[in-house]
Amino acid sequence: MPETPASDTERKPESLLTVIIAFGANLLVAIAKTIAALLSGSASMVAEAAHSWADTGNEVFLLVAERRGARKRDERHPLGYGRETYIWSMFAAFGLFTAGAIVSIYHGISELGETGPAEDVVLNYAVLALSFCLEGTSFLQAYRQAHGAASKRKVPVLRHVLQSSNPTLRAVFAEDAAALVGLVIAFLGVLLHQLTGLAVFDAIGSIAVGLLLGVVAIVLIDRNRRFLLGESTSPELENAVLVELLSREQVESVSYLHLEFVGPSRVYLVAAVDLTGNEDEEHVATRLRRVEQSLESSQYVEEAVLTLSVPGDAVLRPTGDEIPEVVKDGTVEDVAAGGAGTLRA
């Protein structure tokens, strides 16, 4: 019998901790970069300051997403509030695009005609080094969370992050990775300005940072859009659910199975099944409801709807008789991307 996965309340603090660490790091970095940008006038530092302030604001949106998306379903929202997580995460992505990408590109273009030697480069280098340390700390937390889940699925970390239904993990991971790359770009811009005396390298650095942020923002917006429209689950998870259904005494066969994400690590399950025995309609309805309630007791199933299979329909067959190990003791992020936690109560 599969192990019972840990509860959401045990795992949710990890995502919350990731966001809080990112918020604190980005706030400190934003203040330091702003001071350096004001004193040096470096276009790359201005772009980096805009980037960090955008990231800081985005973490607030992500904290709201975590809180509002965790609410239990009610009569007005029978499928829960999970999709609200994607709405607030999309606000964060739009903020990254406007306050980060557009501001950086605009400032870089406006500085292309500037001339003169670089000023206060030592301060810029010091701030960039400090920022790299702080951003690196935040990124390591996001990477650790993603790597643990990806290892159980035996897939690359980046693939897991992109597939995961956890938008806060994806946002922090992507923004921190972009921040580290942006710091390298800013360093090169300041360094080339110092070595050549040409301010155009600083301006190009600002534009490059803006383009980087724009690409990251578009990817995040698209992933949130897909989950808001109703992202299907992976074949790995569908097979695990099929095995789980067929392992129940009451279920003879399954002819239809539909799984759809309605929030981070929460699915809406619809299936057509043939029950064992040959009871009358009233008893069949009662047995169906019992199976539904059993499925809904799982932390991963928001709602389960079962109907009877039409006689003659082709039955679905799992690819294996056992639930994979990554499914038995997967994390919340695993179920989000296909390496699910077991659906057995």
CSV table of C-alpha atoms in Angstrom, one decimal:
chain,number,residue,atom,x,y,z
A,1,MET,CA,0.0,0.0,0.0
A,2,PRO,CA,1.4,3.4,-0.9
A,3,GLU,CA,2.7,5.7,1.7
A,4,THR,CA,0.5,8.6,2.7
A,5,PRO,CA,2.0,11.8,1.4
A,6,ALA,CA,2.7,14.7,3.8
A,7,SER,CA,-0.1,17.2,4.1
A,8,ASP,CA,-0.2,20.6,2.3
A,9,THR,CA,0.3,22.3,5.6
A,10,GLU,CA,3.6,20.6,6.0
A,11,ARG,CA,4.9,21.5,2.6
A,12,LYS,CA,3.4,24.9,1.9
A,13,PRO,CA,6.0,26.6,4.2
A,14,GLU,CA,8.7,25.7,1.8
A,15,SER,CA,7.2,27.7,-1.1
A,16,LEU,CA,6.4,30.5,1.3
A,17,LEU,CA,10.0,30.5,2.6
A,18,THR,CA,11.3,30.6,-0.9
A,19,VAL,CA,9.2,33.8,-1.6
A,20,ILE,CA,10.1,35.4,1.7
A,21,ILE,CA,13.8,34.9,1.1
A,22,ALA,CA,13.5,36.3,-2.4
A,23,PHE,CA,11.6,39.3,-1.1
A,24,GLY,CA,14.3,40.1,1.5
A,25,ALA,CA,17.2,39.7,-0.9
A,26,ASN,CA,15.6,41.7,-3.6
A,27,LEU,CA,14.7,44.6,-1.3
A,28,LEU,CA,18.3,44.9,0.0
A,29,VAL,CA,19.7,44.6,-3.5
A,30,ALA,CA,17.2,47.2,-4.9
A,31,ILE,CA,18.3,49.7,-2.2
A,32,ALA,CA,22.0,49.1,-2.8
A,33,LYS,CA,21.7,49.3,-6.6
A,34,THR,CA,19.6,52.5,-6.4
A,35,ILE,CA,22.3,54.2,-4.3
A,36,ALA,CA,25.0,53.1,-6.8
A,37,ALA,CA,23.0,54.2,-9.8
A,38,LEU,CA,22.4,57.7,-8.4
A,39,LEU,CA,26.0,58.2,-7.5
A,40,SER,CA,27.6,56.8,-10.6
A,41,GLY,CA,24.9,57.5,-13.3
A,42,SER,CA,25.6,54.1,-14.8
A,43,ALA,CA,22.9,53.0,-17.3
A,44,SER,CA,23.5,49.3,-16.4
A,45,MET,CA,23.1,50.1,-12.7
A,46,VAL,CA,19.9,52.0,-13.4
A,47,ALA,CA,18.6,49.0,-15.3
A,48,GLU,CA,19.6,46.6,-12.5
A,49,ALA,CA,17.9,48.9,-9.9
A,50,ALA,CA,14.7,48.9,-12.0
A,51,HIS,CA,15.0,45.1,-12.2
A,52,SER,CA,15.4,44.6,-8.5
A,53,TRP,CA,12.5,47.0,-7.6
A,54,ALA,CA,10.3,45.1,-10.0
A,55,ASP,CA,11.3,41.8,-8.5
A,56,THR,CA,10.7,43.1,-5.0
A,57,GLY,CA,7.2,44.2,-6.0
A,58,ASN,CA,6.6,40.9,-7.7
A,59,GLU,CA,7.3,39.0,-4.5
A,60,VAL,CA,4.4,40.9,-2.8
A,61,PHE,CA,2.1,39.6,-5.6
A,62,LEU,CA,3.5,36.1,-5.1
A,63,LEU,CA,2.8,36.3,-1.3
A,64,VAL,CA,-0.7,37.3,-2.1
A,65,ALA,CA,-1.0,34.5,-4.6
A,66,GLU,CA,0.1,32.0,-2.0
A,67,ARG,CA,-2.4,33.2,0.6
A,68,ARG,CA,-5.5,33.7,-1.6
A,69,GLY,CA,-5.0,30.5,-3.7
A,70,ALA,CA,-4.8,28.3,-0.6
A,71,ARG,CA,-8.4,29.1,0.5
A,72,LYS,CA,-10.8,26.1,0.7
A,73,ARG,CA,-13.6,25.7,-1.9
A,74,ASP,CA,-17.1,27.0,-1.1
A,75,GLU,CA,-20.5,27.2,-2.7
A,76,ARG,CA,-19.5,30.1,-4.9
A,77,HIS,CA,-16.3,28.5,-6.0
A,78,PRO,CA,-16.9,24.7,-6.1
A,79,LEU,CA,-13.5,24.1,-7.7
A,80,GLY,CA,-11.6,26.1,-5.1
A,81,TYR,CA,-9.5,29.3,-5.4
A,82,GLY,CA,-6.4,27.6,-6.7
A,83,ARG,CA,-6.5,29.4,-10.1
A,84,GLU,CA,-6.3,32.7,-8.3
A,85,THR,CA,-2.7,31.8,-7.7
A,86,TYR,CA,-2.1,32.1,-11.4
A,87,ILE,CA,-3.8,35.4,-11.7
A,88,TRP,CA,-1.6,37.1,-9.1
A,89,SER,CA,1.4,35.4,-10.5
A,90,MET,CA,0.5,36.8,-13.9
A,91,PHE,CA,0.3,40.3,-12.3
A,92,ALA,CA,3.9,39.7,-11.1
A,93,ALA,CA,5.0,38.7,-14.5
A,94,PHE,CA,3.4,41.8,-16.1
A,95,GLY,CA,5.2,43.9,-13.4
A,96,LEU,CA,8.5,42.4,-14.4
A,97,PHE,CA,7.8,43.2,-18.0
A,98,THR,CA,6.8,46.8,-17.5
A,99,ALA,CA,8.8,48.0,-14.5
A,100,GLY,CA,11.8,45.9,-15.4
A,101,ALA,CA,12.1,45.2,-19.1
A,102,ILE,CA,10.6,48.4,-20.6
A,103,VAL,CA,12.3,50.8,-18.1
A,104,SER,CA,15.7,49.1,-18.7
A,105,ILE,CA,15.4,49.2,-22.5
A,106,TYR,CA,14.1,52.8,-22.6
A,107,HIS,CA,16.9,54.0,-20.3
A,108,GLY,CA,19.5,52.1,-22.3
A,109,ILE,CA,18.3,53.6,-25.6
A,110,SER,CA,18.3,57.2,-24.1
A,111,GLU,CA,21.9,56.7,-22.9
A,112,LEU,CA,23.3,55.5,-26.2
A,113,GLY,CA,24.5,59.0,-27.1
A,114,GLU,CA,26.2,59.7,-23.8
A,115,THR,CA,29.9,60.2,-23.6
A,116,GLY,CA,32.5,60.5,-20.8
A,117,PRO,CA,34.4,58.2,-18.5
A,118,ALA,CA,32.9,55.8,-16.0
A,119,GLU,CA,32.4,57.2,-12.5
A,120,ASP,CA,32.4,55.5,-9.1
A,121,VAL,CA,33.2,52.1,-10.7
A,122,VAL,CA,34.5,50.7,-7.4
A,123,LEU,CA,31.1,51.4,-5.8
A,124,ASN,CA,29.4,49.7,-8.7
A,125,TYR,CA,31.6,46.6,-8.5
A,126,ALA,CA,31.0,46.4,-4.7
A,127,VAL,CA,27.2,46.6,-5.1
A,128,LEU,CA,27.2,44.1,-8.0
A,129,ALA,CA,29.3,41.7,-5.8
A,130,LEU,CA,26.9,42.1,-2.8
A,131,SER,CA,23.9,41.7,-5.1
A,132,PHE,CA,25.3,38.5,-6.6
A,133,CYS,CA,25.7,37.0,-3.1
A,134,LEU,CA,22.2,38.0,-2.0
A,135,GLU,CA,20.5,36.9,-5.3
A,136,GLY,CA,22.6,33.7,-5.2
A,137,THR,CA,21.2,32.9,-1.7
A,138,SER,CA,17.7,33.4,-2.9
A,139,PHE,CA,18.3,31.3,-6.1
A,140,LEU,CA,19.8,28.5,-4.1
A,141,GLN,CA,16.7,28.2,-2.0
A,142,ALA,CA,14.5,28.0,-5.1
A,143,TYR,CA,16.9,25.6,-6.8
A,144,ARG,CA,17.0,23.4,-3.7
A,145,GLN,CA,13.2,23.2,-3.7
A,146,ALA,CA,13.0,22.5,-7.4
A,147,HIS,CA,15.9,20.0,-7.4
A,148,GLY,CA,14.4,17.9,-4.7
A,149,ALA,CA,11.2,17.4,-6.7
A,150,ALA,CA,13.0,17.0,-10.0
A,151,SER,CA,15.3,14.3,-8.6
A,152,LYS,CA,12.4,12.1,-7.6
A,153,ARG,CA,10.9,12.5,-11.1
A,154,LYS,CA,14.3,11.9,-12.7
A,155,VAL,CA,14.0,14.9,-15.0
A,156,PRO,CA,16.2,18.0,-15.4
A,157,VAL,CA,15.5,20.8,-12.9
A,158,LEU,CA,14.6,23.3,-15.7
A,159,ARG,CA,12.1,21.0,-17.2
A,160,HIS,CA,10.4,20.4,-13.8
A,161,VAL,CA,10.2,24.2,-13.1
A,162,LEU,CA,8.6,24.9,-16.5
A,163,GLN,CA,6.1,22.0,-16.2
A,164,SER,CA,5.2,22.5,-12.5
A,165,SER,CA,1.8,23.9,-11.6
A,166,ASN,CA,3.5,25.8,-8.7
A,167,PRO,CA,3.7,29.4,-10.2
A,168,THR,CA,5.5,30.9,-7.2
A,169,LEU,CA,8.4,28.4,-7.4
A,170,ARG,CA,8.6,29.0,-11.2
A,171,ALA,CA,8.5,32.8,-10.8
A,172,VAL,CA,11.2,33.0,-8.0
A,173,PHE,CA,13.4,30.5,-9.8
A,174,ALA,CA,13.2,32.3,-13.2
A,175,GLU,CA,13.5,35.8,-11.7
A,176,ASP,CA,16.5,34.9,-9.5
A,177,ALA,CA,18.2,33.1,-12.5
A,178,ALA,CA,17.6,36.2,-14.6
A,179,ALA,CA,18.9,38.4,-11.8
A,180,LEU,CA,22.2,36.5,-11.7
A,181,VAL,CA,22.6,36.7,-15.5
A,182,GLY,CA,21.7,40.4,-15.4
A,183,LEU,CA,24.4,41.1,-12.8
A,184,VAL,CA,27.0,39.5,-15.1
A,185,ILE,CA,25.7,41.7,-18.0
A,186,ALA,CA,25.8,44.8,-15.9
A,187,PHE,CA,29.3,44.0,-14.7
A,188,LEU,CA,30.5,43.6,-18.3
A,189,GLY,CA,28.8,46.9,-19.2
A,190,VAL,CA,30.5,48.8,-16.4
A,191,LEU,CA,33.8,47.1,-17.0
A,192,LEU,CA,33.9,47.9,-20.8
A,193,HIS,CA,32.9,51.5,-20.1
A,194,GLN,CA,35.8,51.8,-17.7
A,195,LEU,CA,38.3,50.1,-20.0
A,196,THR,CA,37.3,51.9,-23.2
A,197,GLY,CA,35.8,55.1,-21.9
A,198,LEU,CA,32.8,54.5,-24.2
A,199,ALA,CA,29.5,54.9,-22.4
A,200,VAL,CA,27.8,53.0,-25.2
A,201,PHE,CA,28.8,49.7,-23.6
A,202,ASP,CA,27.0,50.7,-20.4
A,203,ALA,CA,23.9,51.6,-22.4
A,204,ILE,CA,24.0,48.3,-24.3
A,205,GLY,CA,24.2,46.5,-21.0
A,206,SER,CA,21.0,48.2,-19.9
A,207,ILE,CA,19.3,47.2,-23.1
A,208,ALA,CA,20.5,43.6,-22.8
A,209,VAL,CA,19.2,43.4,-19.2
A,210,GLY,CA,15.8,44.7,-20.4
A,211,LEU,CA,15.6,42.1,-23.2
A,212,LEU,CA,16.5,39.4,-20.8
A,213,LEU,CA,13.7,40.5,-18.4
A,214,GLY,CA,11.3,40.7,-21.3
A,215,VAL,CA,11.9,37.1,-22.4
A,216,VAL,CA,11.6,35.8,-18.8
A,217,ALA,CA,8.3,37.8,-18.3
A,218,ILE,CA,6.8,36.5,-21.5
A,219,VAL,CA,7.6,32.9,-20.6
A,220,LEU,CA,6.0,33.4,-17.1
A,221,ILE,CA,2.9,35.1,-18.6
A,222,ASP,CA,2.5,32.2,-21.1
A,223,ARG,CA,2.8,29.5,-18.4
A,224,ASN,CA,0.2,31.2,-16.2
A,225,ARG,CA,-2.1,31.7,-19.1
A,226,ARG,CA,-2.0,28.0,-19.9
A,227,PHE,CA,-2.9,27.0,-16.4
A,228,LEU,CA,-5.7,29.6,-16.3
A,229,LEU,CA,-7.1,28.0,-19.5
A,230,GLY,CA,-6.9,24.6,-17.9
A,231,GLU,CA,-3.6,22.7,-18.2
A,232,SER,CA,-3.9,19.0,-18.7
A,233,THR,CA,-1.7,16.7,-16.6
A,234,SER,CA,1.2,14.5,-17.8
A,235,PRO,CA,0.8,10.9,-19.0
A,236,GLU,CA,2.8,9.8,-15.9
A,237,LEU,CA,0.2,11.3,-13.6
A,238,GLU,CA,-2.8,10.0,-15.6
A,239,ASN,CA,-1.4,6.5,-15.5
A,240,ALA,CA,-0.9,6.7,-11.8
A,241,VAL,CA,-4.5,7.8,-11.3
A,242,LEU,CA,-5.7,5.0,-13.6
A,243,VAL,CA,-3.7,2.4,-11.5
A,244,GLU,CA,-5.2,3.9,-8.4
A,245,LEU,CA,-8.8,3.7,-9.6
A,246,LEU,CA,-8.4,0.1,-10.8
A,247,SER,CA,-6.9,-0.9,-7.4
A,248,ARG,CA,-10.2,-0.1,-5.7
A,249,GLU,CA,-12.5,-3.1,-5.0
A,250,GLN,CA,-15.6,-1.3,-6.3
A,251,VAL,CA,-14.1,-0.4,-9.8
A,252,GLU,CA,-14.1,-3.1,-12.5
A,253,SER,CA,-12.8,-0.9,-15.3
A,254,VAL,CA,-12.3,2.6,-16.5
A,255,SER,CA,-13.3,3.8,-20.0
A,256,TYR,CA,-12.7,7.6,-19.7
A,257,LEU,CA,-10.3,9.7,-17.5
A,258,HIS,CA,-9.9,13.5,-17.5
A,259,LEU,CA,-7.5,15.3,-15.2
A,260,GLU,CA,-7.2,19.1,-15.2
A,261,PHE,CA,-5.2,21.4,-13.0
A,262,VAL,CA,-7.4,23.9,-11.0
A,263,GLY,CA,-4.6,25.2,-8.9
A,264,PRO,CA,-1.1,24.4,-7.7
A,265,SER,CA,-1.0,20.6,-7.2
A,266,ARG,CA,-4.8,20.4,-7.3
A,267,VAL,CA,-6.7,18.5,-10.0
A,268,TYR,CA,-10.3,18.2,-11.2
A,269,LEU,CA,-10.9,14.5,-11.9
A,270,VAL,CA,-13.7,13.1,-14.2
A,271,ALA,CA,-13.9,9.4,-15.0
A,272,ALA,CA,-16.3,6.9,-16.5
A,273,VAL,CA,-16.1,3.6,-14.6
A,274,ASP,CA,-17.8,0.2,-14.6
A,275,LEU,CA,-18.5,-1.0,-11.0
A,276,THR,CA,-18.2,-4.6,-9.8
A,277,GLY,CA,-21.4,-6.5,-9.3
A,278,ASN,CA,-24.8,-5.9,-10.8
A,279,GLU,CA,-26.8,-3.7,-8.3
A,280,ASP,CA,-29.8,-1.5,-8.9
A,281,GLU,CA,-29.5,2.2,-9.8
A,282,GLU,CA,-29.9,3.5,-6.2
A,283,HIS,CA,-27.1,1.3,-4.8
A,284,VAL,CA,-24.8,2.1,-7.8
A,285,ALA,CA,-25.2,5.8,-7.2
A,286,THR,CA,-24.3,5.4,-3.6
A,287,ARG,CA,-21.2,3.4,-4.4
A,288,LEU,CA,-20.1,5.9,-7.0
A,289,ARG,CA,-20.4,8.7,-4.4
A,290,ARG,CA,-18.4,6.8,-1.9
A,291,VAL,CA,-15.6,6.3,-4.5
A,292,GLU,CA,-15.8,10.1,-5.3
A,293,GLN,CA,-15.5,11.0,-1.6
A,294,SER,CA,-12.6,8.7,-1.2
A,295,LEU,CA,-10.8,10.3,-4.1
A,296,GLU,CA,-11.6,13.8,-2.8
A,297,SER,CA,-10.0,13.0,0.6
A,298,SER,CA,-6.7,13.2,-1.2
A,299,GLN,CA,-4.8,16.5,-0.8
A,300,TYR,CA,-4.3,16.6,-4.6
A,301,VAL,CA,-8.0,16.2,-5.8
A,302,GLU,CA,-10.2,19.3,-5.6
A,303,GLU,CA,-13.3,17.5,-6.9
A,304,ALA,CA,-13.9,14.0,-8.4
A,305,VAL,CA,-16.9,13.2,-10.7
A,306,LEU,CA,-17.6,9.6,-11.6
A,307,THR,CA,-20.2,8.3,-14.1
A,308,LEU,CA,-20.9,4.8,-15.4
A,309,SER,CA,-19.2,3.6,-18.5
A,310,VAL,CA,-21.4,3.0,-21.6
A,311,PRO,CA,-21.6,-0.7,-22.4
A,312,GLY,CA,-19.2,-1.6,-25.1
A,313,ASP,CA,-16.8,1.4,-24.5
A,314,ALA,CA,-13.1,0.5,-24.8
A,315,VAL,CA,-11.5,0.3,-21.4
A,316,LEU,CA,-8.3,2.1,-20.5
A,317,ARG,CA,-5.3,0.1,-19.5
A,318,PRO,CA,-2.4,1.4,-17.4
A,319,THR,CA,1.1,1.0,-18.7
A,320,GLY,CA,2.2,-0.8,-15.5
A,321,ASP,CA,0.6,-2.5,-12.6
A,322,GLU,CA,2.5,-0.6,-9.9
A,323,ILE,CA,2.5,3.0,-8.9
A,324,PRO,CA,6.0,4.4,-9.6
A,325,GLU,CA,8.1,5.2,-6.6
A,326,VAL,CA,8.1,8.9,-7.5
A,327,VAL,CA,4.4,8.8,-7.4
A,328,LYS,CA,4.2,7.0,-4.0
A,329,ASP,CA,6.3,9.6,-2.1
A,330,GLY,CA,6.4,12.5,-4.4
A,331,THR,CA,6.2,16.1,-3.2
A,332,VAL,CA,3.5,18.7,-3.9
A,333,GLU,CA,5.6,19.9,-6.8
A,334,ASP,CA,5.9,16.4,-8.1
A,335,VAL,CA,2.2,16.0,-8.5
A,336,ALA,CA,2.2,19.4,-10.2
A,337,ALA,CA,4.4,18.2,-13.0
A,338,GLY,CA,3.5,14.5,-13.3
A,339,GLY,CA,5.4,12.7,-10.6
A,340,ALA,CA,2.4,12.7,-8.4
A,341,GLY,CA,1.7,11.9,-4.8
A,342,THR,CA,-0.6,8.9,-4.4
A,343,LEU,CA,-4.3,9.5,-4.7
A,344,ARG,CA,-5.2,6.9,-2.1
A,345,ALA,CA,-6.6,8.4,1.1
